[in-house]
Coordinates of C-alpha atoms in Angstrom, one line a residue:
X143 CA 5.8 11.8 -27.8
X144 CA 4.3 14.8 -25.9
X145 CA 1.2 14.4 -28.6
X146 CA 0.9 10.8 -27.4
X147 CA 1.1 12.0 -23.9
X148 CA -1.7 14.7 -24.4
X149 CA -3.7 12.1 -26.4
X150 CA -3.8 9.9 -23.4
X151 CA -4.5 12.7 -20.7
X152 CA -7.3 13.8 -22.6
X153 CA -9.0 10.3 -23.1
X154 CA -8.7 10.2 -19.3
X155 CA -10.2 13.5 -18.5
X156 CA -12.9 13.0 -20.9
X157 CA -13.4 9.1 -19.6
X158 CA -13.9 11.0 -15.5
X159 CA -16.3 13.7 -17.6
X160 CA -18.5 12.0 -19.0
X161 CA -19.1 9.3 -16.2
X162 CA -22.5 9.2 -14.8
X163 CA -22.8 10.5 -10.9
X164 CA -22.6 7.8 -8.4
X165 CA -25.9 8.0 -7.6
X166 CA -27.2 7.2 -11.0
X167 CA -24.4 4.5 -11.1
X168 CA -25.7 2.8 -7.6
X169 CA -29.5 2.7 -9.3
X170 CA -27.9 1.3 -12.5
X171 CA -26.2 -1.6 -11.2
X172 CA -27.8 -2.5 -7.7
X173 CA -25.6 -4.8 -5.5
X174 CA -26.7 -8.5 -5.3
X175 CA -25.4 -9.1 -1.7
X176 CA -26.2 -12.7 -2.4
X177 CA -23.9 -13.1 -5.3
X178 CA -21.3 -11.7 -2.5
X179 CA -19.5 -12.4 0.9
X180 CA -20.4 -9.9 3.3
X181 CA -20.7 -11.1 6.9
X182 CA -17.8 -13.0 8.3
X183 CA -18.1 -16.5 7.5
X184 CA -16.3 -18.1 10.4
X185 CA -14.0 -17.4 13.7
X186 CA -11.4 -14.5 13.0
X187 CA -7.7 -15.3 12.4
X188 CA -5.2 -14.3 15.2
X189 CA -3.9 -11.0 14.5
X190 CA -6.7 -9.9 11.7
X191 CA -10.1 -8.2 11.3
X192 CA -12.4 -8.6 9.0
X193 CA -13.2 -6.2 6.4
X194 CA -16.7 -6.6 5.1
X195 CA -17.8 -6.8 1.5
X196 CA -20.1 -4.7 -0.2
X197 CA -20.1 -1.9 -3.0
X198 CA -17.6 0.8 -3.4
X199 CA -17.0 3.8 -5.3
X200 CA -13.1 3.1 -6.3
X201 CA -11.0 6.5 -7.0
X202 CA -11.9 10.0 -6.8
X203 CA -12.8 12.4 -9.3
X204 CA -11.3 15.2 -7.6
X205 CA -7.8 13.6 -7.1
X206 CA -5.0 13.0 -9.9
X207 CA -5.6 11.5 -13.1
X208 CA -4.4 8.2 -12.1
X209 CA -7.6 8.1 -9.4
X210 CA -10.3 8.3 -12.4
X211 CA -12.7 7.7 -13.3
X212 CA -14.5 7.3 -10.4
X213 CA -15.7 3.6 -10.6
X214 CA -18.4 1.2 -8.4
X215 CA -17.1 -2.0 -7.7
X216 CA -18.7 -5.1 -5.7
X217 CA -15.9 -6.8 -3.7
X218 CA -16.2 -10.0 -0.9
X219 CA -15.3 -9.5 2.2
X220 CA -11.6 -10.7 3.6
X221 CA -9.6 -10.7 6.3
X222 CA -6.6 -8.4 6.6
X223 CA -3.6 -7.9 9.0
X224 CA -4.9 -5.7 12.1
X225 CA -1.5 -4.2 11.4
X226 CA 1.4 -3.7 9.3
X227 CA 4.1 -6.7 9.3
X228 CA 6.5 -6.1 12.1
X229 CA 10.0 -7.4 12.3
X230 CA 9.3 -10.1 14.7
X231 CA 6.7 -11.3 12.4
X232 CA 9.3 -10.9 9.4
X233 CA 11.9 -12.5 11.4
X234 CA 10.0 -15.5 12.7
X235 CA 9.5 -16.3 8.9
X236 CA 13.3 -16.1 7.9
X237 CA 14.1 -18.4 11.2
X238 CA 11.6 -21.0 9.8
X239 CA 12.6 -20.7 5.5
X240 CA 16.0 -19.1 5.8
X241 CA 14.8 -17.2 3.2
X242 CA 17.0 -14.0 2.3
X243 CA 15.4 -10.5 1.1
X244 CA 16.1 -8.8 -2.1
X245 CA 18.0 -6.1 -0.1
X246 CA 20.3 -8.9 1.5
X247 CA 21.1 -11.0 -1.8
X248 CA 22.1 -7.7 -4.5
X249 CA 20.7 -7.5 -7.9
X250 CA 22.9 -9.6 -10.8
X251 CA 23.6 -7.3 -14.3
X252 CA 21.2 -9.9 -15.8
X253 CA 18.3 -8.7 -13.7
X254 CA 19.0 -5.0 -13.3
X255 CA 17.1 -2.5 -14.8
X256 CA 20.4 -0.8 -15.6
X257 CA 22.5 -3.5 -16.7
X258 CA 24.9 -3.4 -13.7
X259 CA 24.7 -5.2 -10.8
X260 CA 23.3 -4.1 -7.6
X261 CA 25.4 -4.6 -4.3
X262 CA 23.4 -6.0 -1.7
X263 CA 21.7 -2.6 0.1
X264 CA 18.7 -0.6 -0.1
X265 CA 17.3 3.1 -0.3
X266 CA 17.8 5.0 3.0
X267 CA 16.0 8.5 3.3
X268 CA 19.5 10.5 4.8
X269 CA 20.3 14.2 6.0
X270 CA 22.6 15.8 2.8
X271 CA 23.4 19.5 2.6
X272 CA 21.2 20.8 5.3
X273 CA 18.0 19.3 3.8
X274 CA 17.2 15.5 3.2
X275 CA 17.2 12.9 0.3
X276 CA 16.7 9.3 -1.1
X277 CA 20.8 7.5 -0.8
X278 CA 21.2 3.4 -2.1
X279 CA 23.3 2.5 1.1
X280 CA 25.4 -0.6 1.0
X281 CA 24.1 -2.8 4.1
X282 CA 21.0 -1.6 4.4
X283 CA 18.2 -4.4 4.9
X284 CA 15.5 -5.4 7.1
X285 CA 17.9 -6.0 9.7
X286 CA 19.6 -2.9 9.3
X287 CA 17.7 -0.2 8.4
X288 CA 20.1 2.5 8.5
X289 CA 22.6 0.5 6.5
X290 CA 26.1 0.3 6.9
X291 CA 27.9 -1.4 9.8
X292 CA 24.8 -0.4 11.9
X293 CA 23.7 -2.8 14.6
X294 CA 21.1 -5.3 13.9
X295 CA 17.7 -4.3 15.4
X296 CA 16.1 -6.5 17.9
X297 CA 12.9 -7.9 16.4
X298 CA 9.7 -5.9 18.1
X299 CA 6.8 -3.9 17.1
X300 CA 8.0 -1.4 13.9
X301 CA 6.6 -2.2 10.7
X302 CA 9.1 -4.0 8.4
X303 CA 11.0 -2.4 5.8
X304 CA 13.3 -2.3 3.1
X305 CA 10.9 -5.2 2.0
X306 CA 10.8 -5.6 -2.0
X307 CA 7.4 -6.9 -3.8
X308 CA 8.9 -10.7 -3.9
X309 CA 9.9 -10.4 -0.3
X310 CA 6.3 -9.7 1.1
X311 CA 4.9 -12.0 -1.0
X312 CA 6.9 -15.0 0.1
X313 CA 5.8 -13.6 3.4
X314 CA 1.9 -14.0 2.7
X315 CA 2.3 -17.3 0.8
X316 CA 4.3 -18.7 4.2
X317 CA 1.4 -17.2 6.4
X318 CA -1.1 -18.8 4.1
X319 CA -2.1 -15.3 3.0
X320 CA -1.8 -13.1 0.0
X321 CA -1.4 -9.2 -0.5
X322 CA -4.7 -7.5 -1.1
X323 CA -6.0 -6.2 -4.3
X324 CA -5.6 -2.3 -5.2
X325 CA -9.5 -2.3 -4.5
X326 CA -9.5 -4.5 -1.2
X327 CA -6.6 -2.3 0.1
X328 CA -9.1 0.8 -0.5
X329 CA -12.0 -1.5 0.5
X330 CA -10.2 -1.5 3.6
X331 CA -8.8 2.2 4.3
X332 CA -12.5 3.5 3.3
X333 CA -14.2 1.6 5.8
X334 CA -11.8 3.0 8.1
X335 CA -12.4 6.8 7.1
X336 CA -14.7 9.3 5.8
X337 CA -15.4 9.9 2.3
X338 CA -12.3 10.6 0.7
X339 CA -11.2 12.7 3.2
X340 CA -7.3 12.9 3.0
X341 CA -6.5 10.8 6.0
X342 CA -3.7 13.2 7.4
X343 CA -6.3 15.3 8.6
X344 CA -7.7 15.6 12.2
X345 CA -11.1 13.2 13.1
X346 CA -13.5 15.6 14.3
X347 CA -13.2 13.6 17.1
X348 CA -9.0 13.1 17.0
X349 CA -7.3 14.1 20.4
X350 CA -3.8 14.5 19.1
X351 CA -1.9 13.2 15.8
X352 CA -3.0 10.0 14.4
X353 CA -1.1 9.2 12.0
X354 CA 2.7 9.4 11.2
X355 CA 3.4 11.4 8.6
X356 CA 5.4 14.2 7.6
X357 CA 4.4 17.8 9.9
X358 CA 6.1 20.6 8.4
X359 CA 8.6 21.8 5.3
X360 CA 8.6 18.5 3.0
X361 CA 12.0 17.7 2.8
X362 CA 13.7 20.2 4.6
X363 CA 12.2 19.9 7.9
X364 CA 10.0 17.7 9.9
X365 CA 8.9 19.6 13.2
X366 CA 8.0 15.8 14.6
X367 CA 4.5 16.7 16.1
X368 CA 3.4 13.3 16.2
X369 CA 6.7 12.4 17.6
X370 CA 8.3 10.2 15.2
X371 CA 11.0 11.2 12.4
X372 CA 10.7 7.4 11.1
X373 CA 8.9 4.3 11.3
X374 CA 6.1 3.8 14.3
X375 CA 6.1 0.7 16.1
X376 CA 2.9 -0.5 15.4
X377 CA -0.7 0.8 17.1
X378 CA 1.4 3.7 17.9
X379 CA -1.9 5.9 17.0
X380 CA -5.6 5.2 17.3
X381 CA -7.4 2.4 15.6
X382 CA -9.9 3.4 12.5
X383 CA -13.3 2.9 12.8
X384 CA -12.9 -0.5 11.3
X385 CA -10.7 -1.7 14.0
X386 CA -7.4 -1.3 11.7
X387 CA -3.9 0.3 12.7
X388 CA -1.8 2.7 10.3
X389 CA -4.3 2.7 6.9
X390 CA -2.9 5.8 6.5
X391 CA 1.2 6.9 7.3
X392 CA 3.4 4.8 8.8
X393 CA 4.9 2.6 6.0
X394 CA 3.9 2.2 2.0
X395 CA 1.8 -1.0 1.9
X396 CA 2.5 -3.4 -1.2
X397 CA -0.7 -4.6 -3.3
X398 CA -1.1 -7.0 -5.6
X399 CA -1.4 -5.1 -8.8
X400 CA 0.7 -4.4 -11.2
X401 CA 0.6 0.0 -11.9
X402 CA -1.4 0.9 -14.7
X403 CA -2.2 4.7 -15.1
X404 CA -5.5 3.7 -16.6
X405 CA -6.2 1.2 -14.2
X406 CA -9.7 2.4 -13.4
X407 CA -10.8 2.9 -17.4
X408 CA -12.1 -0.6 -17.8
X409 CA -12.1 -2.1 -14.5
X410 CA -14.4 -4.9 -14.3
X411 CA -17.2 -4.1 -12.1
X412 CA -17.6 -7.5 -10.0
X413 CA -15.0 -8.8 -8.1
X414 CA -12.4 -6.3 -10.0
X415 CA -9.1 -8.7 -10.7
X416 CA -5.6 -6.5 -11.0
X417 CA -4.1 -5.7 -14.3
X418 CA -2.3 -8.5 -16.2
X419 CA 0.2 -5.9 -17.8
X420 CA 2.1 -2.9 -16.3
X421 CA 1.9 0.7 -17.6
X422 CA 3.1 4.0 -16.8
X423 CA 3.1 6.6 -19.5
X424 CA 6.0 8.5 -17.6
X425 CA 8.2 5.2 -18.2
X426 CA 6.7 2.7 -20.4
X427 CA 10.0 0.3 -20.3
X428 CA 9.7 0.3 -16.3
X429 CA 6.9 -2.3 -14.8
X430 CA 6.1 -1.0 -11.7
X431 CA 3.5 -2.7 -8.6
X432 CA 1.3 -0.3 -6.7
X433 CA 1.6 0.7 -2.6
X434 CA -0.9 2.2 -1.1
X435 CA -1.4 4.1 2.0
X436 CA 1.4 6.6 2.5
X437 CA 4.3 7.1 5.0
X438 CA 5.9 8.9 7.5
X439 CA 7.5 10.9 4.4
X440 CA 4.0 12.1 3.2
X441 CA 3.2 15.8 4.0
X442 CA 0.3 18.1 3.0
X443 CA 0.5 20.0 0.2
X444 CA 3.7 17.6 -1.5
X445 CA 2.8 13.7 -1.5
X446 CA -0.4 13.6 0.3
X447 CA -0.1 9.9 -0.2
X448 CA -2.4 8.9 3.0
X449 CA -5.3 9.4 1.1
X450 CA -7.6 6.8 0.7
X451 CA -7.8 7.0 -3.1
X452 CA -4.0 8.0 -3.5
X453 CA -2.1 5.6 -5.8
X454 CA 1.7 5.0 -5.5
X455 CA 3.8 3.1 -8.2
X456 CA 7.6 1.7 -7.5
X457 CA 9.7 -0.9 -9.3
X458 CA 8.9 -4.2 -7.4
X459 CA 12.4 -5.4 -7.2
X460 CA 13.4 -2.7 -4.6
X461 CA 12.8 -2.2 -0.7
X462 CA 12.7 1.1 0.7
X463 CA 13.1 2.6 4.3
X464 CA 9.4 3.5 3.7
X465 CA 7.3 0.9 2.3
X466 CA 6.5 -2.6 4.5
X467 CA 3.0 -4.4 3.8
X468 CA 0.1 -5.9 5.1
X469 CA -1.2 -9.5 4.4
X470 CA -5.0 -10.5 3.7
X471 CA -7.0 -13.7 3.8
X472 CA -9.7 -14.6 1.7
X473 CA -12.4 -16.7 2.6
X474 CA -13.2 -20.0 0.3
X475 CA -16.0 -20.0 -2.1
X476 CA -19.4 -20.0 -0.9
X477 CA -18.3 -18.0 2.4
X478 CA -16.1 -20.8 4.4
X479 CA -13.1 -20.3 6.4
X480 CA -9.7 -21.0 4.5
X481 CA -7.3 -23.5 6.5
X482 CA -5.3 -22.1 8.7
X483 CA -2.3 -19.7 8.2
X484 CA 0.6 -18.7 10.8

């Protein structure tokens, strides 16, 4: 097995080696911005921006092995979510379907990864033994994020969590949306940054923090210095450059993709679809979806999951206190506006 595992790290090293600079790869392939839908077509949606379409360098050559090879890409234009989800959002969709999370119904044996069943809760990030860890508490959901006999929350401005990958889809399709794409979600956060500048780090420009994320000794201590030790309501630090909130920290953001750890190998080069099949050589039984973005538990030096580039894998039928989404809209072939959404 570890021969396999070395067999597949090397093709992947060698694969980001001997890739051509992205220079030479620009001159190769130039973009055909008429084959593609760059400038908004029509009036924005309530509540989104538009993210314009172009080319793209997708991963980073410099980050983990997952992020290469470094590869162009030409993607349309869409709209996305000027923020995350919040919980008044989330909770003016279960008053209109009655629908019930993932969190809230369980998991039966016959849908359990291990064969048992699942009460109905969800994984709480919890002080244990002077430092801090990952706990399945019974109760936890969107409405109770702490689990337990908590109080509900009042619906308001924090991103929603403890939202599994069914749940935020059902959300988009009700909205008339969809999750984005691995490569429109980092469409998206690169149009908002620098480079591939990990987004934890200070603007030239920043007065302050602007992001939440984790300041200090990941797990043991977080000194609060952008003066939240959870979730951030929403627009709770500046707006990118791109006129979107919380690309980076905050909550995990779902995408559309399945998690392959070769993702990037033999993506196709136009209008890149996601993977059809999951794979992650660390646990090859497990199919796994892809978040993006990092959270408030990402700190330098451990996670560093704000990046841009930074990929995230998680098993889809489970919420966390830590991962919420964003929804995007697409325009129509030929460049018109969709029908409307919520």
């Amino acid at each position: 097995m570890r021969a396999v595992l070395w067999g597949i790290a090397s093709g992947l090293v060698l694969a980001s080696a001997c890739q051509p600079s992205p220079k030479a790869e620009a001159e190769r392939h130039p973009l055909v911005t008429a084959a593609l839908i760059v400038k908004e077509p029509g009036p924005t949606p309530s509540g989104m921006t538009w993210v314009p379409g172009g080319q793209m360098f997708i991963g980073n050559k410099e980050g983990q092995m997952d992020e290469q090879p470094v590869r162009l890409v030409y993607l349309d234009g869409f709209w996305m979510d000027t923020t995350e989800v919040t919980t008044r959002q989330f909770a003016e969709f279960v008053a209109a379907t009655k629908y019930v999370t993932v969190a809230e119904r369980g998991i039966p044996p016959d849908k359990s990864p291990t064969g048992a069943a699942v009460p109905p809760g969800s994984l709480v990030w919890v002080k244990h033994e002077g430092t801090n860890q990952w706990k399945y508490v019974d109760g936890a959901s969107w409405r109770r994020p702490r689990g337990g006999t908590a109080t509900e929350i009042t619906p308001g401005d924090d991103p929603v969590v403890h939202v599994a990958y069914e749940d935020a889809l059902a959300y988009c399709r009700w909205a008339g949306k969809s999750l984005p794409t691995e490569a429109e979600w980092e469409l998206a956060a690169r149009r908002g940054s620098v480079g591939t500048r990990a987004l934890g780090d200070p603007l030239p420009d920043a007065k302050g923090p602007h992001a939440n994320i984790w300041n200090g000794d990941f797990p043991a201590q977080d000194l609060l210095e952008d003066g939240f030790g959870g979730v951030a309501p929403v627009k709770s630090f500046p707006v990118a450059a791109n006129g979107l909130y919380d690309m980076e920290g905050n909550v995990w953001e779902w995408c559309e993709d399945w998690y392959r750890a070769d993702a990037y190998v033999s993506l196709r080069r136009l209008r890149p679809a996601p993977p059809t099949e999951p794979w992650d050589p660390s646990e090859p039984e497990v199919g796994k979806r892809v978040v993006r973005g990092g959270s408030f538990l990402c700190a330098r030096g451990y996670c560093e999951g704000y990046r841009p580039t930074a990929r995230m894998k998680t098993s889809p039928d489970t919420g966390s206190a830590h991962i919420g989404f964003r929804c995007i809209k697409r325009p129509e072939p030929g460049g018109s506006q969709p029908s409307a959404g919520k």
